[in-house]
Coordinates of C-alpha atoms in Angstrom, one line a residue:
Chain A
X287 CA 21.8 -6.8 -23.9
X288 CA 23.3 -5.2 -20.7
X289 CA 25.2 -2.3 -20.9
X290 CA 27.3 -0.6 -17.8
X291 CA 27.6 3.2 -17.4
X292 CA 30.6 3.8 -15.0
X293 CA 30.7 7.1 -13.8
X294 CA 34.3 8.8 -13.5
X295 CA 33.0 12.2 -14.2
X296 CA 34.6 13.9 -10.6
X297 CA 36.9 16.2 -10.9
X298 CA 37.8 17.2 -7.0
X299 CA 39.2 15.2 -4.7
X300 CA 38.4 15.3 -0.4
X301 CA 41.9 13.6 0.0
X302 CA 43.6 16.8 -0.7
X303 CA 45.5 14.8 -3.2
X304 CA 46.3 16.0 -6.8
X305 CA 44.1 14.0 -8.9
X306 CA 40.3 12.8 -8.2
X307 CA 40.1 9.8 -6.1
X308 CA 39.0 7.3 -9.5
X309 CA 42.8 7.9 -11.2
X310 CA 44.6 7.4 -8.0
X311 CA 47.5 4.6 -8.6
X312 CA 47.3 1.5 -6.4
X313 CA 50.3 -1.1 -7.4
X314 CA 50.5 0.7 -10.5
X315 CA 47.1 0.6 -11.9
X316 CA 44.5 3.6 -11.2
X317 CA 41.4 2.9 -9.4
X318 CA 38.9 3.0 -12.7
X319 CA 41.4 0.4 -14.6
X320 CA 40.4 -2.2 -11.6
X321 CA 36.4 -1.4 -11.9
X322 CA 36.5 -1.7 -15.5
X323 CA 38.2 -4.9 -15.4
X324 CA 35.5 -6.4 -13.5
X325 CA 32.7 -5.2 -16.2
X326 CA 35.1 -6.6 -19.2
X327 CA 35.6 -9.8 -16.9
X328 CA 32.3 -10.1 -15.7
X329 CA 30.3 -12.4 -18.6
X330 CA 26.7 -11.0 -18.3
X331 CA 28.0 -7.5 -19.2
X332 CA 28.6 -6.8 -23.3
X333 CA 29.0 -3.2 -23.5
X334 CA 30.7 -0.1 -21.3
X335 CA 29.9 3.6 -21.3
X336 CA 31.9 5.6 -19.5
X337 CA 31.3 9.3 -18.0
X338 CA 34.3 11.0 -18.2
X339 CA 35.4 15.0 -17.6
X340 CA 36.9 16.3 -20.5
X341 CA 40.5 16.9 -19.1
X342 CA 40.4 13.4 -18.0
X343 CA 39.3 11.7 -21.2
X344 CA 42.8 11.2 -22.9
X345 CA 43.9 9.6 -20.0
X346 CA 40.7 7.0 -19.3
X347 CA 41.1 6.2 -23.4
X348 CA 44.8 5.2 -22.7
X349 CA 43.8 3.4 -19.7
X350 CA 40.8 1.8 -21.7
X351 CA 43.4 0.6 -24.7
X352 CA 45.9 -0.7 -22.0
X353 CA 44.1 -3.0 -20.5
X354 CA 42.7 -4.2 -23.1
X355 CA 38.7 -3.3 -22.0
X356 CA 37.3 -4.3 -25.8
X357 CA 33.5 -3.5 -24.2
X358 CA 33.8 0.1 -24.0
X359 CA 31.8 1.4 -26.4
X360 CA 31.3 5.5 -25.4
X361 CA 32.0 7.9 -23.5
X362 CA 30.1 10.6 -21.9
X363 CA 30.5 14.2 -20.5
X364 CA 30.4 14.6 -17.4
X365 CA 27.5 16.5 -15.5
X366 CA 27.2 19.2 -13.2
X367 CA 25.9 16.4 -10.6
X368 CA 26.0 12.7 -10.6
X369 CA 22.3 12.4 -12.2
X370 CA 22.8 14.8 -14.5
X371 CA 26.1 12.5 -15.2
X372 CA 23.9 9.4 -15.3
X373 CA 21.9 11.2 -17.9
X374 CA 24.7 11.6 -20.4
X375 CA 25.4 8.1 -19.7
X376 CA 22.1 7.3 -20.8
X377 CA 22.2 9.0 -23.6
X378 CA 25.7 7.8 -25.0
X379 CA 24.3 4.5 -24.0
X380 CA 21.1 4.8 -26.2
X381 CA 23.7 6.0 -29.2
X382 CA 26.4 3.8 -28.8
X383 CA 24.2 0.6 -27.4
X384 CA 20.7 1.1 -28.7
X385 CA 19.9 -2.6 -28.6
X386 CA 20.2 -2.6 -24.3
X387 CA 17.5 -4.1 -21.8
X388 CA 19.0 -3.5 -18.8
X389 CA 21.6 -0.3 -18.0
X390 CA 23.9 -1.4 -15.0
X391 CA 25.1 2.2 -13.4
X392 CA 28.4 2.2 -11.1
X393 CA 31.0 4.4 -9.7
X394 CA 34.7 3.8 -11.1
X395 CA 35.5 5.0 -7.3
X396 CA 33.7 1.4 -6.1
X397 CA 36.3 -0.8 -7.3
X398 CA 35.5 -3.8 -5.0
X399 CA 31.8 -5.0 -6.3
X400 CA 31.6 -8.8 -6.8
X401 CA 30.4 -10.6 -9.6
X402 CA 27.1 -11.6 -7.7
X403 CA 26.1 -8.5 -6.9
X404 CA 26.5 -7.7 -10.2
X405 CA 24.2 -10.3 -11.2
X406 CA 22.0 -9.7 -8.8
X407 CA 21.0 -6.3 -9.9
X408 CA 20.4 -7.8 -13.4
X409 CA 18.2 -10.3 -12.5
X410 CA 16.1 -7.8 -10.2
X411 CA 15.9 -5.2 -12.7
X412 CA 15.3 -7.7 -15.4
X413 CA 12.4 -9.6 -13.1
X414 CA 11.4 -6.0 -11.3
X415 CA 12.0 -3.0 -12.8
X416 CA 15.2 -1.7 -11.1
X417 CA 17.9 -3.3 -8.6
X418 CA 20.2 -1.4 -6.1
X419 CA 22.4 -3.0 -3.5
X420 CA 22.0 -2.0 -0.1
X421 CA 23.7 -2.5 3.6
X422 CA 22.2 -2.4 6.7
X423 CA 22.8 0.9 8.4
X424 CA 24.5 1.3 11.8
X425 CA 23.8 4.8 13.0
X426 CA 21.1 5.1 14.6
X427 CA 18.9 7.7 12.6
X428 CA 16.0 10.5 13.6
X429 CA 14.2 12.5 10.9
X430 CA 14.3 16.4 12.4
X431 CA 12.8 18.8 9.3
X432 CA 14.7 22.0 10.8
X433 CA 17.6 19.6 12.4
X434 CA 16.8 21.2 15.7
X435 CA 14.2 18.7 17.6
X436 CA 13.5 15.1 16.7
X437 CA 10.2 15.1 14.4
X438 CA 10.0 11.3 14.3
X439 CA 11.8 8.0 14.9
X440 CA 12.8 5.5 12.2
X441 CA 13.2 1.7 13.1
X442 CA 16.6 0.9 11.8
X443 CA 15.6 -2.7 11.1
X444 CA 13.4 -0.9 8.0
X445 CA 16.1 1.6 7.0
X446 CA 19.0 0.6 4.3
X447 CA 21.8 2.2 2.6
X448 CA 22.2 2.2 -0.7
X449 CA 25.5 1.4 -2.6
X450 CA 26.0 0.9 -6.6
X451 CA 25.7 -0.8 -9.1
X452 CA 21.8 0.4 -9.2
X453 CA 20.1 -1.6 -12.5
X454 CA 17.2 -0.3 -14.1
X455 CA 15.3 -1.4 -17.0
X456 CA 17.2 0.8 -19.8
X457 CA 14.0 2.4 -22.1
X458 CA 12.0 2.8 -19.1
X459 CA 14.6 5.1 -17.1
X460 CA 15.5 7.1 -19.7
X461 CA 12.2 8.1 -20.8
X462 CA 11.8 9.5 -17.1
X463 CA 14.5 11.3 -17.7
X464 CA 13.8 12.9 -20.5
X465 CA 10.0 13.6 -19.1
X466 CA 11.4 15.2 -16.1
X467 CA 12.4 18.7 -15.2
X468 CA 15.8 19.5 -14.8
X469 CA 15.1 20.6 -11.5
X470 CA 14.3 17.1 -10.7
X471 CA 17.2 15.7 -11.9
X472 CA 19.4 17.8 -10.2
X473 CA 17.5 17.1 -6.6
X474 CA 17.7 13.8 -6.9
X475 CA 20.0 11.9 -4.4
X476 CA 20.1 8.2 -5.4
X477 CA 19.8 7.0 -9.2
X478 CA 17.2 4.5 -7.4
X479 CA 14.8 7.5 -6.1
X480 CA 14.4 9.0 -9.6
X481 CA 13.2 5.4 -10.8
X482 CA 10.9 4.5 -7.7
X483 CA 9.4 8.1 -7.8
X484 CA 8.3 7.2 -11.0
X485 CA 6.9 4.2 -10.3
X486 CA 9.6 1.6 -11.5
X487 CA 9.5 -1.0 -9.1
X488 CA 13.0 -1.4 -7.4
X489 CA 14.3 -4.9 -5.9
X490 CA 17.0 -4.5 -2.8
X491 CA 19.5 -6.7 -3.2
X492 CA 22.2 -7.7 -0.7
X493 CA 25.5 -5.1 -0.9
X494 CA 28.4 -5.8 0.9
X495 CA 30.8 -3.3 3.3
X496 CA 33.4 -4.2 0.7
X497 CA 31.7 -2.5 -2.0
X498 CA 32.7 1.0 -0.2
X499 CA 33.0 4.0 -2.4
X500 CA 36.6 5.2 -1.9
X501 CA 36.0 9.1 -0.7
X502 CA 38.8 9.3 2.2
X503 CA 42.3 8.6 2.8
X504 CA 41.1 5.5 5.1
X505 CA 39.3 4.1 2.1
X506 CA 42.4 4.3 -0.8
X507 CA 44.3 2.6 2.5
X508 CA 42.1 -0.1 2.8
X509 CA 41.4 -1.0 -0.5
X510 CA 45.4 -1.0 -1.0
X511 CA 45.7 -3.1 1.8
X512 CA 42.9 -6.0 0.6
X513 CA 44.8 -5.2 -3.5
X514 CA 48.0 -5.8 -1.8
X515 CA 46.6 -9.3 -0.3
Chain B
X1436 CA 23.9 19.1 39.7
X1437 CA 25.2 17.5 36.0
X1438 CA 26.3 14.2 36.6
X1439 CA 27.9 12.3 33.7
X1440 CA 27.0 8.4 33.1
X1441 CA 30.2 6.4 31.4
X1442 CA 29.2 3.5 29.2
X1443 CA 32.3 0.9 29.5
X1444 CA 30.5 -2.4 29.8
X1445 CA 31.3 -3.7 26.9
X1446 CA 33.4 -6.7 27.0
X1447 CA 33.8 -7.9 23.3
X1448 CA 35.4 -6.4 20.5
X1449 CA 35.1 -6.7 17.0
X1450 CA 39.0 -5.5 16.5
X1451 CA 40.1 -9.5 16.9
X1452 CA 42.0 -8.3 20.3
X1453 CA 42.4 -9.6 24.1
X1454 CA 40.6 -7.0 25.2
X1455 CA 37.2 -4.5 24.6
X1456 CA 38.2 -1.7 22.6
X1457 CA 37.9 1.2 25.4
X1458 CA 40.5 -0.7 27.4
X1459 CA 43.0 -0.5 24.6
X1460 CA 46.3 1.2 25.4
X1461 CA 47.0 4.5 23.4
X1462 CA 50.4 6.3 24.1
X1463 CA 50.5 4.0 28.0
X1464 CA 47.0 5.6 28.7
X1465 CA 43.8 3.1 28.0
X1466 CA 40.7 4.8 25.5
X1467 CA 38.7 5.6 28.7
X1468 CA 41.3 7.4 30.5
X1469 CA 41.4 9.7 28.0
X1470 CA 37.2 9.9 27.9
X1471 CA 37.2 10.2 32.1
X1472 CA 39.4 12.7 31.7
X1473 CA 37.5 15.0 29.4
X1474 CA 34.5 14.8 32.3
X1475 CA 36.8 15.0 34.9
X1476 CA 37.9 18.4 34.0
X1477 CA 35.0 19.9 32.4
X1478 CA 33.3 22.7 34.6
X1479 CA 29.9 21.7 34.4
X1480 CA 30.5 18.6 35.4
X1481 CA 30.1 17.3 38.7
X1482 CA 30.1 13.9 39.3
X1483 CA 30.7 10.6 37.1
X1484 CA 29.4 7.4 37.3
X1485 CA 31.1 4.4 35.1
X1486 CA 29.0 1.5 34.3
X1487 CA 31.2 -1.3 34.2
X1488 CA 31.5 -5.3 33.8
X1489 CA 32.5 -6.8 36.7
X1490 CA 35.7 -8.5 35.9
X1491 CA 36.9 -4.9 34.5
X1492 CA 36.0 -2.9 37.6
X1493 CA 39.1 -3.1 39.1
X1494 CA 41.0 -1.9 36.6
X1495 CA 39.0 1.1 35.9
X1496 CA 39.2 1.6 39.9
X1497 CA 43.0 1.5 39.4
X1498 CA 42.9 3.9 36.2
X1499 CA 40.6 6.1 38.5
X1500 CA 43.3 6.6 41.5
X1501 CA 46.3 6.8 38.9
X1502 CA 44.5 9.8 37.1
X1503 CA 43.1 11.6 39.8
X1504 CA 39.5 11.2 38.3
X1505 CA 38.2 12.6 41.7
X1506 CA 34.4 13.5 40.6
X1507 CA 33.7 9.8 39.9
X1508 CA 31.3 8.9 42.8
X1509 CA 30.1 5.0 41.3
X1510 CA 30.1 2.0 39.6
X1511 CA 27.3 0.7 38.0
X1512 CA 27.4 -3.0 36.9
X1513 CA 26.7 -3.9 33.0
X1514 CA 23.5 -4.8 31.3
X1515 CA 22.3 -6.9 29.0
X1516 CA 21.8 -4.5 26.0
X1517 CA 23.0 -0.8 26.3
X1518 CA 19.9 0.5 27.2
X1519 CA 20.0 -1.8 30.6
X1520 CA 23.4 -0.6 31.2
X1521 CA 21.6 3.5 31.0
X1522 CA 19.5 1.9 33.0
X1523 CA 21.4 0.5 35.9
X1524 CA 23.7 4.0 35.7
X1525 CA 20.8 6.1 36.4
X1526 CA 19.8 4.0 39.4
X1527 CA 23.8 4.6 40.4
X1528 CA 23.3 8.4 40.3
X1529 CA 20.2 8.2 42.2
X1530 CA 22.0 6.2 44.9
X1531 CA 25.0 8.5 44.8
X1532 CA 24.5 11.6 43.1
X1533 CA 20.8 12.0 44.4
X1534 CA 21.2 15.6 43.8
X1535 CA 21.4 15.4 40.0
X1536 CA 19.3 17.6 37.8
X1537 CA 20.8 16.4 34.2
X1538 CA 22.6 13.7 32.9
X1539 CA 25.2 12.7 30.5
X1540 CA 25.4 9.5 28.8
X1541 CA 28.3 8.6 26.9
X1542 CA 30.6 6.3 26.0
X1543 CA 33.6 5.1 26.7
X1544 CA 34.6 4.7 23.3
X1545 CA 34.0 8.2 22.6
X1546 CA 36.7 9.4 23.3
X1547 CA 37.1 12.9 21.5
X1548 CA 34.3 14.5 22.5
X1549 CA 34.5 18.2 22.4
X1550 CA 33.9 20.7 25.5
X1551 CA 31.4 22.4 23.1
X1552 CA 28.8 19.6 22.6
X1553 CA 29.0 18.4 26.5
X1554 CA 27.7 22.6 26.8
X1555 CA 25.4 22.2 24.0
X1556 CA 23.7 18.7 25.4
X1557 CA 23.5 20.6 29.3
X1558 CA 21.9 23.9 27.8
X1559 CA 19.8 21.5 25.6
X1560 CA 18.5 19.0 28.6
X1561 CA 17.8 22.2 30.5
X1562 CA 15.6 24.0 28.1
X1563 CA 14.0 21.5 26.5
X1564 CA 14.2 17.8 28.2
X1565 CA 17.1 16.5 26.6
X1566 CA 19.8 17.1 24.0
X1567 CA 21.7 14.4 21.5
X1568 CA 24.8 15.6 19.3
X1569 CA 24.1 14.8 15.9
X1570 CA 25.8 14.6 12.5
X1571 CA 24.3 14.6 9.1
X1572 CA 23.7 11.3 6.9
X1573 CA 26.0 10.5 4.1
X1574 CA 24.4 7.4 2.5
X1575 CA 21.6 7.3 0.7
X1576 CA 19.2 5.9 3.0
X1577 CA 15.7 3.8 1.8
X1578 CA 13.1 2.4 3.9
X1579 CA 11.7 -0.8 3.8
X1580 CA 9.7 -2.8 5.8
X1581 CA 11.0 -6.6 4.1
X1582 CA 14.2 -5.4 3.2
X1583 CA 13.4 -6.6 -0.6
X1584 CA 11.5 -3.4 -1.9
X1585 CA 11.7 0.2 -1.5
X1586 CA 8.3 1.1 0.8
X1587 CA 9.7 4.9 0.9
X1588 CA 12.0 7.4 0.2
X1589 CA 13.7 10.1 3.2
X1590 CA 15.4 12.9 2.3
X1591 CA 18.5 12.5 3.5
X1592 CA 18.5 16.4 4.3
X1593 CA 15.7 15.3 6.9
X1594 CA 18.1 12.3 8.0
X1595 CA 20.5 12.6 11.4
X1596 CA 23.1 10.2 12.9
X1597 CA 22.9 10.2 16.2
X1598 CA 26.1 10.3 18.1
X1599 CA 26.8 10.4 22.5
X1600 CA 26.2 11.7 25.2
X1601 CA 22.7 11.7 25.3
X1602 CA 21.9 14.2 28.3
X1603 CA 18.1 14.3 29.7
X1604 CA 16.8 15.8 32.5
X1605 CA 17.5 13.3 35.3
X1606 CA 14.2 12.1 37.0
X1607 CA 12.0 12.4 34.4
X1608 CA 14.2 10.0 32.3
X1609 CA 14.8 7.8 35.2
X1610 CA 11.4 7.5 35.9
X1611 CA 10.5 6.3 32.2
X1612 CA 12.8 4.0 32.8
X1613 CA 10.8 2.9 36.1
X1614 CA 7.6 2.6 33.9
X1615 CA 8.2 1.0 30.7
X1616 CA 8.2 -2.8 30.7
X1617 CA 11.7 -5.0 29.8
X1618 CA 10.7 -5.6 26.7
X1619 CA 11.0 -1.9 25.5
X1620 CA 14.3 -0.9 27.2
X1621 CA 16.0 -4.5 25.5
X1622 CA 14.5 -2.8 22.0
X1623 CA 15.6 0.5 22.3
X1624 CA 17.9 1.6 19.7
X1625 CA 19.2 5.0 21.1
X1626 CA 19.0 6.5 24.2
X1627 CA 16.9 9.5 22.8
X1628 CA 14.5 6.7 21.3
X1629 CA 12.9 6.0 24.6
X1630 CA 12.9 9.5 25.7
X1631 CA 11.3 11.2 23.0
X1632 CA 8.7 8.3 22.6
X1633 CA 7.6 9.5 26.4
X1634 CA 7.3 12.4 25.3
X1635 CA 10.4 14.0 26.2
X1636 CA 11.5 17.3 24.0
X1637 CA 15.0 16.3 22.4
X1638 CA 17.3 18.9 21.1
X1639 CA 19.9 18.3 18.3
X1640 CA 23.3 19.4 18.7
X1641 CA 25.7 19.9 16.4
X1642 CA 27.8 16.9 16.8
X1643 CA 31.4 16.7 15.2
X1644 CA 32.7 13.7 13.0
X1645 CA 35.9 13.5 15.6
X1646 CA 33.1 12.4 18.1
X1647 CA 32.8 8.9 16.6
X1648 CA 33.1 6.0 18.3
X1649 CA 35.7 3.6 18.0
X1650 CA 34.4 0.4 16.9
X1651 CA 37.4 -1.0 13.9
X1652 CA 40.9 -0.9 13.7
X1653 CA 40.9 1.9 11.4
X1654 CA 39.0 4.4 14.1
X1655 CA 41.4 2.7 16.5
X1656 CA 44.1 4.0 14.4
X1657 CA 42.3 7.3 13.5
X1658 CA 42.6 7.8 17.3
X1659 CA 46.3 7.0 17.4
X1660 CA 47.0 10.0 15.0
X1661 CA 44.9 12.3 16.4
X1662 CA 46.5 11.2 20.2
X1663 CA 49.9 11.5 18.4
X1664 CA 49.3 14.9 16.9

């Protein structure tokens, strides 16, 4: 059984707008609303678990009944940073979903992933270990230690950004969780790094520039630009 | 003597318009107007060469006169990757700026850059041997060698973007140029690649996320608000 965790646990927003990027409106329907549709759509995924803040759970419940999202199963408290998030998505997931193989974990603010990348990362984390999609990256990027002199170049054929949905096999990466120090957890910058630090063997699948994480004003612009056709 | 090398050989764009992108017209000036100009009037700089396609030379000789862009002493044709174009714009300054201690590289499609990091890349290439703005990485980035499984993790604190002008001291990175085979100046990713793999000391700058270059619409638009106030 696959289970997604969606994580709509921010509270702030960098848009200077009055509500966190996930519950902004776009033709009447807030951000979260279109990325759960795709997991209730999407016929590979049976359950949802979704990280919420407390202030914002009344309204993600409505949202949930509205559109008629019969998969969600949980919800989670949010953490004080987005592993620690993925954690109590874990957790709700082992409570509320105990029979899951494979744990599928996504931002609500990504409301653009495609069905096949979606089934990608099953089928890597259910062949491998773990699957994250991933663009090429078009900066070119230098490793400096004290970010004062160059300490090394990186080729940028070998060097990919990482985007969500990240799949993992669903025992095995909550069991490092719980083995880890909380220290680790809240150091760790990609839900993939955790899992390949601990040996789960992670497959890179291909992303897409579509799948963009909404953060700035540009972003909520383009995405209601491709929404409004 | 600082003499400032001006990357406008481009001649495609990915915008879906007539014409490369720092030839676009913003408020009746084109994009590299408004990057001469920044050169033009910036103390430490003494003389500009623009590295240019052929069929756009005239027009930037035009733009040139109607500005008054007075310190630019050259014209440097295009090359075949961007590192060729470097290339052919430091044998320009050494024909016509033989005097030249440092050199800027930048691009035409910068065209924000700040007084401040044109300073911080002069002071840079003078006390060390060069100096490249930088900015810090946002993505998650992974490293792998096949592009199907994670060979290593980089911590992203360790992780810089780097951003233009590049500014060296002038013969030593002309003579590197000299020395090194074809083959390594088509490969070369960033200007401070082929610098600091001869052995050249590179400072980082503090670069400025207004520095970016415009590449889509939406920076193309970006631009027009900023130029707009």
């Amino acid at each position: 059984m696959n289970t997604a965790i969606i994580l709509a646990g921010g509270v702030g927003s960098r848009m200077g707008v009055d509500r966190p990027k996930q519950y902004l409106i776009v033709k009447d329907k807030p951000i979260i609303a279109y990325c759960l549709e795709i997991f209730q759509n999407h016929s590979a995924i049976d359950k949802i678990v979704i990280v919420v803040s407390e202030e914002w759970q009344d309204y993600v419940e409505e949202n949930v009944a509205k559109y008629g999202l019969t998969k969600v199963c949980g919800y989670a408290p949010a953490g004080r940073t987005r592993q620690h998030s993925i954690y109590n998505g874990l957790k709700c997931t082992q409570d509320n979903a105990p029979d899951t193989d494979i744990c599928i974990i996504h931002d609500a603010a990504r409301p653009l992933v495609s069905d096949k990348i979606i089934n990608d990362c099953i089928v890597g984390a259910t062949e491998d270990d773990g699957a994250m999609p991933v663009i090429s990256v078009k900066d070119t990027i230098y490793q400096s230690a004290d970010g004062k002199k160059i300490d090394n170049l990186l080729k940028r054929s070998e060097l990919f950004a990482g985007q969500a949905p990240e799949s993992f096999k669903f025992k095995e990466y909550l069991d490092i969780h719980i083995s880890v120090s909380d220290d680790e957890i809240a150091t760790t910058a990609g839900s993939s790094e955790i899992a390949y630090r601990h040996g789960m063997k992670i497959r890179l699948v291909e992303g897409s520039e579509r799948n963009f994480k909404i953060t700035t004003i540009e972003d909520l612009e383009t995405f209601e630009t491709i929404i409004n056709g």
